[in-house]
Coordinates of C-alpha atoms in Angstrom, one line a residue:
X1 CA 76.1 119.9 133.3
X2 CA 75.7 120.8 129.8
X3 CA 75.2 118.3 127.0
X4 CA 76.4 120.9 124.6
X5 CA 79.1 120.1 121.9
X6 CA 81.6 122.9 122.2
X7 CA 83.1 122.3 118.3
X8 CA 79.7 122.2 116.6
X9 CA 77.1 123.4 118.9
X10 CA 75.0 120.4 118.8
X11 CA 72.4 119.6 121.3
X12 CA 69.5 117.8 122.5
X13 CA 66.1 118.0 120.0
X14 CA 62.5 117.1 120.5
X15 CA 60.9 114.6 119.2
X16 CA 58.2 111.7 119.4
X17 CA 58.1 107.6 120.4
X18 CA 54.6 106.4 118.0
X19 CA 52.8 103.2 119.5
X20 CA 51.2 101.0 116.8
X21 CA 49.2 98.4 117.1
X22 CA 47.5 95.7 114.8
X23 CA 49.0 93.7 111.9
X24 CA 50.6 95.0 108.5
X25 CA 48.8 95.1 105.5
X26 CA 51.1 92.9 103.8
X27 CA 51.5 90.4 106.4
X28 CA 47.6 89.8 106.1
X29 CA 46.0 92.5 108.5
X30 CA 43.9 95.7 108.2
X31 CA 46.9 97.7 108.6
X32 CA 48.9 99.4 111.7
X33 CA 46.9 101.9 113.9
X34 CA 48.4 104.6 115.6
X35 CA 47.2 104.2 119.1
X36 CA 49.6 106.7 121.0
X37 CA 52.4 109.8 120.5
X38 CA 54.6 110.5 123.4
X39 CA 57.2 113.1 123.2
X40 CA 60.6 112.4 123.6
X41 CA 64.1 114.2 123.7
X42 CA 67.0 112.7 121.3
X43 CA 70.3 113.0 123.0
X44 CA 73.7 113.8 121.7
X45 CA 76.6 111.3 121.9
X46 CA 79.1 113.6 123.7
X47 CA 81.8 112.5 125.3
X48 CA 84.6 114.7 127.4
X49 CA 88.0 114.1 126.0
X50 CA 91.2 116.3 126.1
X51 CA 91.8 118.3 123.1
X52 CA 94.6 120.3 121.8
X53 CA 94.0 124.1 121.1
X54 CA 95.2 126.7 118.9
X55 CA 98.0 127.9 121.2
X56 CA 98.8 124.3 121.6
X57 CA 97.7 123.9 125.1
X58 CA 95.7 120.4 126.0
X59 CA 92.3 121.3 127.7
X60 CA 89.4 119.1 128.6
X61 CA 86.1 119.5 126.2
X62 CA 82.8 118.2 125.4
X63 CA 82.4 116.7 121.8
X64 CA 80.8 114.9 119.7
X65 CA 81.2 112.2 118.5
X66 CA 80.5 113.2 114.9
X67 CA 83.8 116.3 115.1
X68 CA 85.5 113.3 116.8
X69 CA 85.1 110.9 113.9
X70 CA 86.0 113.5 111.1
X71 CA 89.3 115.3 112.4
X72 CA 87.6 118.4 113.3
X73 CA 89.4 118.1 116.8
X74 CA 93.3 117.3 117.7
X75 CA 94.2 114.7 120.3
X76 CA 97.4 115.1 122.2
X77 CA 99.8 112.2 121.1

């Protein structure tokens, strides 16, 4: 099952969680050290609603919630 938005294309992207550890500068400490990088994938919110076409038929697609949000789909009424 895809997790592909079929208005704008969007899709997953790589990216990375950072682990810090000690106390801020400003709170008093020597600073934050990075003590770890694990990757990490950042999803799309896509959600399957039905949408009406061109041709005016109603069909069931995956969209984001970002083409939701600014018209760039039609809901049936």
């Amino acid at each position: 099952m895809s997790n592909v938005c079929d208005i704008c294309g969007k899709k997953k992207f790589s990216g990375s969680t950072i682990i810090r550890r000690g106390l801020a500068k400003k709170k008093g400490g020597i600073g934050m050290h990075v003590v770890k990088v694990s990757p990490r994938t950042f999803e799309p919110n896509i959600q399957s609603i039905r949408v009406v076409d061109e041709n005016g038929a109603v069909s069931r697609k995956k969209v984001c919630v970002q083409c939701i949000r600014s018209g760039r789909i039609q809901k049936p009424c």
